């Protein structure tokens, strides 16, 4: 590697070196095997197809048995790893942190003996191709970048179990990430609230209520068939008395005749979508009922007000039709600049899909055929740490493109795949705290001709706890 000249390269090199040393400090049992497995994943030629092939790389000095021993019996401190991830320099949108949360499944349809599997909804290339396949769903939280790029910074990963409430787990995960960011000094009093964007699969209004004590603003996409309520009209004296109304008129997203005049209207010209027009209505809220997610709410149901945004663009890339997008923000009193910031930040949410594609296609996240879900958690953290090192090495790597690939424009960041091609040249100058392996010989294994006397148990797929959805079901369950 050439001599690092610029101050930016020196800073990036020092940050990458510090992170590698801190990562090794988070490992306890099988630490050396864990560290060399991560380096083998970073320095392998081409996509990672199976973990055992990584043991053939020069960076992995141990046998393939140590690789599986680390995944099955190793120990790593996930909490310490989360603290290290939030302490890194994070991308910002004009000084403001923008996070996103999404679920990606590790499909295990043929693993009848793997426990804690759930039915995962998988989208196909058409609406009729969606399927329900058993697997392990993982919830990821990542920091987004303001530029049009495929880079994100993954901050947390949690596997959803059969007894978990997805909304409650997501709320706890977002709360933990926000508190770590505050403790690490990434957010300080006086800064703008952290923005968290999510897709339509989340109950953004319930999450906004659960996280109302944190400096966060939640933005989520709504289905076009939702019904909301306008704010209650001012109270007027009625001689006959009676309780004043709690909600205003109904706002049906699919019925334009129910829409009042928007409080904010913005029009912008974009290079990818043509003209983008956004309309916003202030203080819209859902009319909650004491069922489903609010079944155990003892006090009066809250009124969760926010800003409703309708975004309409001329076309999608490649001249595809663009249906309008409905967004709901937990902040009220938005001005035109806030509205444009919200919908433009939401569009950056799709960068996380590139990260999932990199995890699965290049880093081989879902390739191992593991039975133990805890081993899958360890491998997931190995992939997250490898991706983080690629992001830190992006300013240091040279573009080693193939003859048929396009030349990277000056000032444009390299893609994660191209950074991975040059990581092997950087590794020789980075600290490698893993110790030299000791000579050993493989174990005898099972004697030839003997039978397996401990066959694995077939595991059921799906939820193990059925939560009541009505008051009647709740009362019957308490008897």
Short mmCIF file of C-alpha atoms in Angstrom, two decimals:
data_model
loop_
_atom_site.label_atom_id
_atom_site.label_comp_id
_atom_site.label_asym_id
_atom_site.label_seq_id
_atom_site.Cartn_x
_atom_site.Cartn_y
_atom_site.Cartn_z
CA UNK A 1 0.00 0.00 0.00
CA UNK A 2 1.27 3.47 -0.82
CA UNK A 3 2.13 5.98 1.88
CA UNK A 4 -0.98 7.63 3.32
CA UNK A 5 -0.64 11.28 2.38
CA UNK A 6 -3.89 13.04 3.15
CA UNK A 7 -5.17 13.64 6.66
CA UNK A 8 -8.47 11.98 5.72
CA UNK A 9 -6.69 8.74 4.85
CA UNK A 10 -4.72 8.83 8.10
CA UNK A 11 -7.92 9.32 10.08
CA UNK A 12 -9.72 6.51 8.21
CA UNK A 13 -6.78 4.15 8.72
CA UNK A 14 -6.61 4.93 12.44
CA UNK A 15 -10.37 4.47 12.83
CA UNK A 16 -10.33 1.13 11.04
CA UNK A 17 -7.38 -0.07 13.13
CA UNK A 18 -9.07 0.98 16.35
CA UNK A 19 -12.30 -0.78 15.39
CA UNK A 20 -10.51 -4.05 14.58
CA UNK A 21 -8.76 -4.02 17.95
CA UNK A 22 -12.01 -3.20 19.75
CA UNK A 23 -13.80 -5.99 17.87
CA UNK A 24 -11.22 -8.51 19.08
CA UNK A 25 -11.77 -7.28 22.63
CA UNK A 26 -15.49 -8.14 22.34
CA UNK A 27 -14.66 -11.81 21.70
CA UNK A 28 -14.10 -14.30 24.51
CA UNK A 29 -14.32 -18.02 23.66
CA UNK A 30 -12.81 -18.90 20.25
CA UNK A 31 -11.74 -15.28 19.77
CA UNK A 32 -8.90 -16.03 17.34
CA UNK A 33 -11.11 -18.25 15.18
CA UNK A 34 -13.81 -15.55 15.12
CA UNK A 35 -11.34 -12.86 14.08
CA UNK A 36 -9.73 -14.92 11.32
CA UNK A 37 -13.16 -15.97 10.04
CA UNK A 38 -14.09 -12.30 9.65
CA UNK A 39 -10.85 -11.55 7.79
CA UNK A 40 -11.38 -14.56 5.54
CA UNK A 41 -14.86 -13.28 4.72
CA UNK A 42 -13.43 -9.87 3.83
CA UNK A 43 -10.55 -11.19 1.73
CA UNK A 44 -12.25 -14.07 -0.12
CA UNK A 45 -12.34 -13.93 -3.90
CA UNK A 46 -15.91 -13.55 -5.08
CA UNK A 47 -19.12 -14.29 -3.19
CA UNK A 48 -18.97 -16.44 -0.07
CA UNK A 49 -20.83 -19.65 -0.89
CA UNK A 50 -20.16 -21.78 2.20
CA UNK A 51 -18.28 -21.05 5.44
CA UNK A 52 -16.03 -24.07 5.01
CA UNK A 53 -14.58 -22.59 1.81
CA UNK A 54 -13.42 -19.57 3.82
CA UNK A 55 -11.03 -21.84 5.72
CA UNK A 56 -9.07 -22.30 2.47
CA UNK A 57 -8.08 -18.64 2.25
CA UNK A 58 -4.61 -17.54 3.32
CA UNK A 59 -6.08 -15.27 6.01
CA UNK A 60 -7.65 -18.25 7.81
CA UNK A 61 -4.67 -20.09 9.33
CA UNK A 62 -6.72 -22.64 11.25
CA UNK A 63 -8.55 -25.74 10.18
CA UNK A 64 -12.16 -25.80 9.12
CA UNK A 65 -13.09 -27.41 12.44
CA UNK A 66 -12.22 -24.25 14.35
CA UNK A 67 -14.53 -22.30 12.05
CA UNK A 68 -17.57 -24.34 13.01
CA UNK A 69 -16.37 -24.55 16.60
CA UNK A 70 -16.43 -20.75 16.82
CA UNK A 71 -19.92 -20.52 15.36
CA UNK A 72 -21.34 -23.31 17.55
CA UNK A 73 -19.48 -22.88 20.85
CA UNK A 74 -17.87 -19.45 20.61
CA UNK A 75 -18.92 -16.41 22.63
CA UNK A 76 -19.04 -12.76 21.62
CA UNK A 77 -20.32 -9.79 23.59
CA UNK A 78 -23.17 -8.44 21.46
CA UNK A 79 -23.79 -5.49 23.79
CA UNK A 80 -20.16 -4.39 23.53
CA UNK A 81 -20.33 -4.72 19.74
CA UNK A 82 -23.40 -2.49 19.67
CA UNK A 83 -21.54 0.12 21.72
CA UNK A 84 -18.63 0.01 19.28
CA UNK A 85 -20.93 0.45 16.27
CA UNK A 86 -22.64 3.58 17.63
CA UNK A 87 -19.27 5.12 18.58
CA UNK A 88 -18.11 5.23 14.95
CA UNK A 89 -18.47 8.36 12.80
CA UNK A 90 -22.02 8.25 11.43
CA UNK A 91 -23.42 9.89 8.27
CA UNK A 92 -25.76 12.82 8.79
CA UNK A 93 -28.32 14.79 6.81
CA UNK A 94 -27.21 18.35 7.40
CA UNK A 95 -26.15 17.47 10.94
CA UNK A 96 -29.20 15.32 11.67
CA UNK A 97 -29.16 11.56 12.21
CA UNK A 98 -31.54 9.55 10.01
CA UNK A 99 -32.13 5.90 10.94
CA UNK A 100 -34.20 3.15 9.40
CA UNK A 101 -35.51 -0.21 10.61
CA UNK A 102 -36.50 -3.20 8.52
CA UNK A 103 -36.75 -7.00 8.70
CA UNK A 104 -34.91 -9.41 6.42
CA UNK A 105 -35.50 -13.19 6.65
CA UNK A 106 -32.97 -15.99 6.71
CA UNK A 107 -35.05 -18.64 4.99
CA UNK A 108 -34.71 -22.21 6.33
CA UNK A 109 -37.54 -24.09 4.66
CA UNK A 110 -35.64 -27.42 4.62
CA UNK A 111 -34.38 -27.28 8.24
CA UNK A 112 -37.04 -29.38 9.95
CA UNK A 113 -34.87 -29.75 13.07
CA UNK A 114 -33.99 -26.06 13.45
CA UNK A 115 -35.90 -24.50 16.38
CA UNK A 116 -37.45 -21.03 16.72
CA UNK A 117 -38.41 -20.67 13.06
CA UNK A 118 -41.25 -18.41 11.98
CA UNK A 119 -43.27 -18.07 8.80
CA UNK A 120 -41.63 -15.27 6.79
CA UNK A 121 -43.44 -13.34 4.09
CA UNK A 122 -41.32 -13.25 0.95
CA UNK A 123 -42.12 -10.98 -2.01
CA UNK A 124 -41.76 -12.29 -5.55
CA UNK A 125 -41.35 -10.51 -8.83
CA UNK A 126 -45.11 -10.07 -9.13
CA UNK A 127 -47.97 -9.62 -6.66
CA UNK A 128 -49.09 -13.22 -7.19
CA UNK A 129 -45.62 -14.61 -6.43
CA UNK A 130 -45.55 -13.76 -2.70
CA UNK A 131 -44.92 -16.77 -0.48
CA UNK A 132 -44.83 -17.75 3.19
CA UNK A 133 -41.58 -19.66 3.90
CA UNK A 134 -40.19 -20.82 7.28
CA UNK A 135 -37.07 -19.03 8.43
CA UNK A 136 -35.45 -16.75 10.99
CA UNK A 137 -36.49 -13.09 10.61
CA UNK A 138 -33.91 -10.50 11.70
CA UNK A 139 -34.68 -6.88 12.50
CA UNK A 140 -31.91 -4.45 11.48
CA UNK A 141 -31.44 -0.81 12.45
CA UNK A 142 -29.11 1.23 10.24
CA UNK A 143 -27.99 4.82 9.77
CA UNK A 144 -28.65 6.22 6.28
CA UNK A 145 -26.46 8.45 4.13
CA UNK A 146 -27.76 11.59 2.39
CA UNK A 147 -26.14 10.73 -0.95
CA UNK A 148 -27.47 8.31 -3.52
CA UNK A 149 -25.32 5.32 -2.62
CA UNK A 150 -25.49 1.70 -1.52
CA UNK A 151 -23.73 2.36 1.81
CA UNK A 152 -25.48 2.20 5.17
CA UNK A 153 -24.15 1.77 8.70
CA UNK A 154 -25.84 -1.16 10.46
CA UNK A 155 -26.15 -0.42 14.19
CA UNK A 156 -28.12 -3.37 15.54
CA UNK A 157 -29.51 -6.78 14.58
CA UNK A 158 -32.09 -8.76 16.56
CA UNK A 159 -33.68 -12.10 15.69
CA UNK A 160 -37.45 -12.31 16.20
CA UNK A 161 -38.49 -15.38 18.16
CA UNK A 162 -41.74 -17.39 18.23
CA UNK A 163 -42.92 -15.74 21.46
CA UNK A 164 -42.01 -12.17 20.52
CA UNK A 165 -44.37 -9.33 19.72
CA UNK A 166 -42.78 -7.76 16.64
CA UNK A 167 -43.93 -4.23 17.53
CA UNK A 168 -42.73 -4.51 21.13
CA UNK A 169 -39.35 -5.92 20.04
CA UNK A 170 -38.97 -3.13 17.47
CA UNK A 171 -39.80 -0.49 20.09
CA UNK A 172 -37.26 -1.94 22.52
CA UNK A 173 -34.65 -2.17 19.75
CA UNK A 174 -35.15 1.44 18.64
CA UNK A 175 -35.12 2.63 22.25
CA UNK A 176 -31.84 0.82 22.93
CA UNK A 177 -30.22 2.24 19.78
CA UNK A 178 -31.37 5.78 20.56
CA UNK A 179 -30.12 5.58 24.15
CA UNK A 180 -26.74 4.25 22.97
CA UNK A 181 -26.44 7.11 20.46
CA UNK A 182 -27.16 9.62 23.21
CA UNK A 183 -24.67 7.97 25.58
CA UNK A 184 -22.00 7.95 22.84
CA UNK A 185 -22.46 11.68 22.23
CA UNK A 186 -23.92 11.26 18.75
CA UNK A 187 -26.95 13.30 19.87
CA UNK A 188 -26.71 16.17 22.34
CA UNK A 189 -29.30 18.52 23.84
CA UNK A 190 -30.11 21.22 21.33
CA UNK A 191 -29.73 18.97 18.29
CA UNK A 192 -32.70 18.17 16.10
CA UNK A 193 -34.55 14.96 16.90
CA UNK A 194 -33.28 11.77 15.31
CA UNK A 195 -35.45 10.79 12.34
CA UNK A 196 -36.47 7.11 12.02
CA UNK A 197 -38.09 6.05 8.74
CA UNK A 198 -39.88 2.75 8.18
CA UNK A 199 -42.12 1.04 5.64
CA UNK A 200 -45.81 0.16 5.81
CA UNK A 201 -45.26 -3.09 7.71
CA UNK A 202 -44.84 -1.20 10.99
CA UNK A 203 -47.45 0.42 13.21
CA UNK A 204 -45.69 3.77 13.20
CA UNK A 205 -48.34 5.40 15.42
CA UNK A 206 -47.98 2.81 18.18
CA UNK A 207 -44.19 3.08 17.98
CA UNK A 208 -44.45 6.86 18.22
CA UNK A 209 -46.47 6.45 21.42
CA UNK A 210 -44.05 3.95 22.94
CA UNK A 211 -41.02 6.15 22.12
CA UNK A 212 -42.61 9.51 22.96
CA UNK A 213 -40.07 10.18 25.75
CA UNK A 214 -37.07 10.01 23.38
CA UNK A 215 -35.75 12.75 21.04
CA UNK A 216 -36.91 10.89 17.92
CA UNK A 217 -39.31 11.63 15.09
CA UNK A 218 -40.88 8.60 13.44
CA UNK A 219 -41.95 8.53 9.79
CA UNK A 220 -43.77 5.58 8.25
CA UNK A 221 -45.63 4.80 5.08
CA UNK A 222 -49.38 4.20 5.30
CA UNK A 223 -51.57 2.01 3.14
CA UNK A 224 -53.81 3.92 0.76
CA UNK A 225 -56.98 2.46 2.35
CA UNK A 226 -56.38 3.88 5.85
CA UNK A 227 -58.81 6.23 7.60
CA UNK A 228 -57.63 8.96 9.97
CA UNK A 229 -59.31 11.70 11.93
CA UNK A 230 -58.92 15.46 11.77
CA UNK A 231 -58.34 17.37 15.03
CA UNK A 232 -61.41 18.00 17.15
CA UNK A 233 -63.16 21.32 16.44
CA UNK A 234 -63.04 24.08 19.06
CA UNK A 235 -65.42 23.53 21.91
CA UNK A 236 -68.68 25.47 21.60
CA UNK A 237 -71.14 25.98 24.41
CA UNK A 238 -74.18 23.75 24.10
CA UNK A 239 -77.23 24.57 26.24
CA UNK A 240 -78.20 20.90 26.31
CA UNK A 241 -74.77 19.89 27.59
CA UNK A 242 -73.05 16.71 26.53
CA UNK A 243 -69.48 15.54 26.12
CA UNK A 244 -67.42 17.47 23.53
CA UNK A 245 -66.16 15.40 20.57
CA UNK A 246 -62.69 13.86 20.83
CA UNK A 247 -62.14 13.56 17.08
CA UNK A 248 -62.83 15.68 14.06
CA UNK A 249 -64.18 14.62 10.69
CA UNK A 250 -62.98 11.48 9.00
CA UNK A 251 -60.06 11.70 6.56
CA UNK A 252 -60.14 8.82 4.08
CA UNK A 253 -56.95 8.44 2.13
CA UNK A 254 -58.82 6.83 -0.78
CA UNK A 255 -61.60 9.51 -0.89
CA UNK A 256 -60.37 12.94 -2.06
CA UNK A 257 -63.74 14.50 -1.23
CA UNK A 258 -62.92 14.03 2.49
CA UNK A 259 -59.66 15.96 2.26
CA UNK A 260 -59.63 19.57 3.53
CA UNK A 261 -57.23 22.15 2.22
CA UNK A 262 -53.64 21.10 3.00
CA UNK A 263 -51.67 23.22 5.43
CA UNK A 264 -48.43 22.89 3.39
CA UNK A 265 -47.88 22.34 -0.36
CA UNK A 266 -44.43 22.01 -1.92
CA UNK A 267 -43.33 21.37 -5.52
CA UNK A 268 -39.79 20.30 -6.44
CA UNK A 269 -38.04 19.15 -9.61
CA UNK A 270 -36.04 15.93 -9.22
CA UNK A 271 -33.67 14.22 -11.65
CA UNK A 272 -35.05 10.70 -11.14
CA UNK A 273 -38.75 11.25 -10.52
CA UNK A 274 -39.60 14.43 -12.41
CA UNK A 275 -41.85 16.88 -10.60
CA UNK A 276 -42.50 15.94 -6.97
CA UNK A 277 -45.53 17.49 -5.29
CA UNK A 278 -46.10 17.06 -1.56
CA UNK A 279 -49.24 17.98 0.37
CA UNK A 280 -49.32 17.96 4.17
CA UNK A 281 -52.13 18.05 6.73
CA UNK A 282 -51.35 18.82 10.35
CA UNK A 283 -52.54 17.03 13.53
CA UNK A 284 -54.12 13.98 11.92
CA UNK A 285 -54.49 10.95 14.16
CA UNK A 286 -56.04 7.47 14.16
CA UNK A 287 -59.21 6.66 16.06
CA UNK A 288 -57.90 3.87 18.26
CA UNK A 289 -60.02 0.99 19.51
CA UNK A 290 -59.26 -1.16 22.53
CA UNK A 291 -58.32 -4.26 20.62
CA UNK A 292 -55.31 -5.85 18.98
CA UNK A 293 -52.20 -3.88 20.01
CA UNK A 294 -54.11 -1.73 22.52
CA UNK A 295 -55.91 -4.60 24.22
CA UNK A 296 -53.96 -4.24 27.49
CA UNK A 297 -54.07 -0.44 27.64
CA UNK A 298 -55.79 0.26 30.97
CA UNK A 299 -56.27 4.02 30.84
CA UNK A 300 -58.05 6.09 28.20
CA UNK A 301 -56.74 5.48 24.70
CA UNK A 302 -54.39 8.27 23.61
CA UNK A 303 -54.78 10.64 20.69
CA UNK A 304 -51.55 10.37 18.69
CA UNK A 305 -51.34 13.39 16.41
CA UNK A 306 -48.91 13.85 13.56
CA UNK A 307 -48.43 15.21 10.08
CA UNK A 308 -49.90 13.38 7.10
CA UNK A 309 -47.97 13.81 3.81
CA UNK A 310 -49.09 12.82 0.34
CA UNK A 311 -46.22 12.58 -2.15
CA UNK A 312 -46.89 12.35 -5.87
CA UNK A 313 -44.20 12.22 -8.56
CA UNK A 314 -44.38 12.12 -12.35
CA UNK A 315 -42.72 8.76 -12.84
CA UNK A 316 -40.42 6.18 -11.31
CA UNK A 317 -37.03 5.26 -12.85
CA UNK A 318 -37.33 3.62 -16.28
CA UNK A 319 -40.63 5.54 -16.88
CA UNK A 320 -42.73 3.34 -14.61
CA UNK A 321 -46.04 4.55 -13.23
CA UNK A 322 -45.81 6.09 -9.77
CA UNK A 323 -48.79 5.75 -7.42
CA UNK A 324 -49.00 8.39 -4.67
CA UNK A 325 -47.23 7.63 -1.39
CA UNK A 326 -48.79 8.44 1.99
CA UNK A 327 -46.45 9.19 4.90
CA UNK A 328 -47.21 9.93 8.54
CA UNK A 329 -44.77 11.82 10.76
CA UNK A 330 -45.00 11.95 14.53
CA UNK A 331 -44.03 15.66 14.49
CA UNK A 332 -46.66 18.38 14.21
CA UNK A 333 -46.50 21.95 12.96
CA UNK A 334 -44.28 21.09 9.99
CA UNK A 335 -43.18 23.85 7.61
CA UNK A 336 -42.37 23.37 3.89
CA UNK A 337 -38.72 22.60 4.64
CA UNK A 338 -39.68 19.92 7.15
CA UNK A 339 -42.08 18.28 4.69
CA UNK A 340 -39.45 18.11 1.94
CA UNK A 341 -36.88 16.75 4.39
CA UNK A 342 -39.25 13.99 5.55
CA UNK A 343 -40.15 12.59 2.15
CA UNK A 344 -36.63 12.90 0.75
CA UNK A 345 -35.25 11.07 3.80
CA UNK A 346 -37.87 8.35 3.40
CA UNK A 347 -36.69 7.70 -0.17
CA UNK A 348 -33.20 6.99 1.20
CA UNK A 349 -34.71 4.12 3.21
CA UNK A 350 -34.42 1.87 0.16
CA UNK A 351 -30.61 1.99 0.45
CA UNK A 352 -30.99 -0.65 3.16
CA UNK A 353 -32.23 -3.06 0.49
CA UNK A 354 -28.79 -2.81 -1.16
CA UNK A 355 -27.21 -3.74 2.17
CA UNK A 356 -29.44 -6.82 2.47
CA UNK A 357 -28.53 -7.81 -1.08
CA UNK A 358 -24.83 -7.45 -0.25
CA UNK A 359 -25.26 -9.53 2.90
CA UNK A 360 -26.95 -12.38 1.06
CA UNK A 361 -25.25 -12.38 -2.34
CA UNK A 362 -21.66 -11.33 -1.60
CA UNK A 363 -21.04 -11.95 2.11
CA UNK A 364 -23.10 -15.15 2.18
CA UNK A 365 -25.20 -14.25 5.21
CA UNK A 366 -27.92 -16.86 4.55
CA UNK A 367 -25.61 -19.51 3.01
CA UNK A 368 -24.68 -21.57 6.11
CA UNK A 369 -27.00 -24.46 6.94
CA UNK A 370 -26.99 -24.05 10.69
CA UNK A 371 -29.35 -25.79 13.06
CA UNK A 372 -28.80 -23.72 16.19
CA UNK A 373 -30.36 -20.23 15.98
CA UNK A 374 -27.72 -18.90 18.40
CA UNK A 375 -25.01 -19.95 15.93
CA UNK A 376 -26.97 -18.03 13.29
CA UNK A 377 -26.87 -14.97 15.56
CA UNK A 378 -23.08 -15.23 15.82
CA UNK A 379 -22.69 -15.52 12.05
CA UNK A 380 -25.01 -12.53 11.59
CA UNK A 381 -22.76 -10.42 13.81
CA UNK A 382 -19.71 -11.58 11.85
CA UNK A 383 -21.36 -10.35 8.64
CA UNK A 384 -22.33 -7.02 10.25
CA UNK A 385 -18.76 -6.47 11.53
CA UNK A 386 -17.32 -7.34 8.10
CA UNK A 387 -19.64 -4.84 6.42
CA UNK A 388 -18.65 -2.17 8.95
CA UNK A 389 -14.96 -2.71 8.18
CA UNK A 390 -15.70 -2.33 4.48
CA UNK A 391 -17.36 1.02 5.14
CA UNK A 392 -14.40 2.22 7.19
CA UNK A 393 -11.98 1.03 4.48
CA UNK A 394 -13.84 2.78 1.64
CA UNK A 395 -11.60 5.92 1.69
CA UNK A 396 -8.47 3.71 1.61
CA UNK A 397 -9.30 1.13 -1.06
CA UNK A 398 -8.22 1.48 -4.67
CA UNK A 399 -10.70 0.82 -7.47
CA UNK A 400 -9.89 -2.62 -8.86
CA UNK A 401 -12.61 -2.85 -11.47
CA UNK A 402 -12.99 -5.62 -14.00
CA UNK A 403 -12.62 -4.80 -17.70
CA UNK A 404 -16.36 -4.88 -18.36
CA UNK A 405 -17.31 -2.68 -15.39
CA UNK A 406 -17.85 1.05 -15.53
CA UNK A 407 -15.24 3.48 -14.28
CA UNK A 408 -16.14 5.11 -10.98
CA UNK A 409 -16.69 8.83 -11.41
CA UNK A 410 -14.31 11.12 -9.50
CA UNK A 411 -15.73 12.05 -6.13
CA UNK A 412 -18.01 9.00 -6.03
CA UNK A 413 -17.57 6.41 -3.29
CA UNK A 414 -16.67 2.88 -4.33
CA UNK A 415 -19.32 0.22 -3.95
CA UNK A 416 -18.94 -2.31 -1.09
CA UNK A 417 -18.07 -5.06 -3.58
CA UNK A 418 -15.16 -3.09 -5.05
CA UNK A 419 -13.88 -2.15 -1.61
CA UNK A 420 -13.90 -5.84 -0.68
CA UNK A 421 -11.68 -6.66 -3.68
CA UNK A 422 -8.93 -4.45 -2.35
CA UNK A 423 -9.28 -5.24 1.35
CA UNK A 424 -6.67 -8.00 1.13
CA UNK A 425 -4.02 -5.39 0.24
CA UNK A 426 -5.05 -3.22 3.20
CA UNK A 427 -5.10 -6.06 5.70
CA UNK A 428 -1.33 -6.50 5.67
CA UNK A 429 -0.99 -3.00 7.17
CA UNK A 430 -3.80 -3.36 9.72
CA UNK A 431 -3.49 -4.80 13.24
CA UNK A 432 -4.26 -8.53 13.48
CA UNK A 433 -4.44 -9.44 17.18
CA UNK A 434 -5.32 -13.09 16.51
CA UNK A 435 -2.62 -15.42 17.84
CA UNK A 436 -0.78 -18.02 15.82
CA UNK A 437 -2.63 -21.35 15.88
CA UNK A 438 -1.20 -24.22 17.89
CA UNK A 439 -0.54 -27.54 16.18
CA UNK A 440 -3.29 -30.08 16.77
CA UNK A 441 -4.87 -33.11 15.19
CA UNK A 442 -8.55 -33.69 14.38
CA UNK A 443 -10.70 -35.72 16.73
CA UNK A 444 -11.68 -39.33 15.98
CA UNK A 445 -15.31 -38.47 15.27
CA UNK A 446 -18.01 -41.11 15.23
CA UNK A 447 -16.64 -44.64 14.70
CA UNK A 448 -17.36 -46.04 11.23
CA UNK A 449 -20.53 -48.11 11.12
CA UNK A 450 -22.02 -46.74 14.32
CA UNK A 451 -25.47 -45.21 14.36
CA UNK A 452 -26.51 -41.81 15.61
CA UNK A 453 -28.12 -42.48 18.98
CA UNK A 454 -29.17 -38.87 19.54
CA UNK A 455 -31.28 -37.88 16.53
CA UNK A 456 -32.42 -34.27 16.35
CA UNK A 457 -36.01 -33.46 17.26
CA UNK A 458 -38.33 -32.09 14.59
CA UNK A 459 -39.37 -28.57 15.49
CA UNK A 460 -42.70 -26.86 14.86
CA UNK A 461 -42.81 -23.63 12.88
CA UNK A 462 -44.72 -20.52 13.90
CA UNK A 463 -45.78 -18.53 16.92
CA UNK A 464 -46.01 -20.25 20.28
CA UNK A 465 -48.13 -17.55 21.98
CA UNK A 466 -51.51 -16.41 20.68
CA UNK A 467 -52.32 -12.92 21.91
CA UNK A 468 -55.97 -11.88 22.37
CA UNK A 469 -57.32 -9.48 19.77
CA UNK A 470 -60.63 -8.57 21.45
CA UNK A 471 -61.77 -7.77 24.98
CA UNK A 472 -63.79 -10.99 25.09
CA UNK A 473 -60.70 -13.09 24.26
CA UNK A 474 -58.69 -11.22 26.88
CA UNK A 475 -61.29 -11.80 29.59
CA UNK A 476 -61.61 -15.48 28.66
CA UNK A 477 -57.82 -15.92 28.87
CA UNK A 478 -57.77 -14.47 32.41
CA UNK A 479 -60.30 -16.99 33.73
#
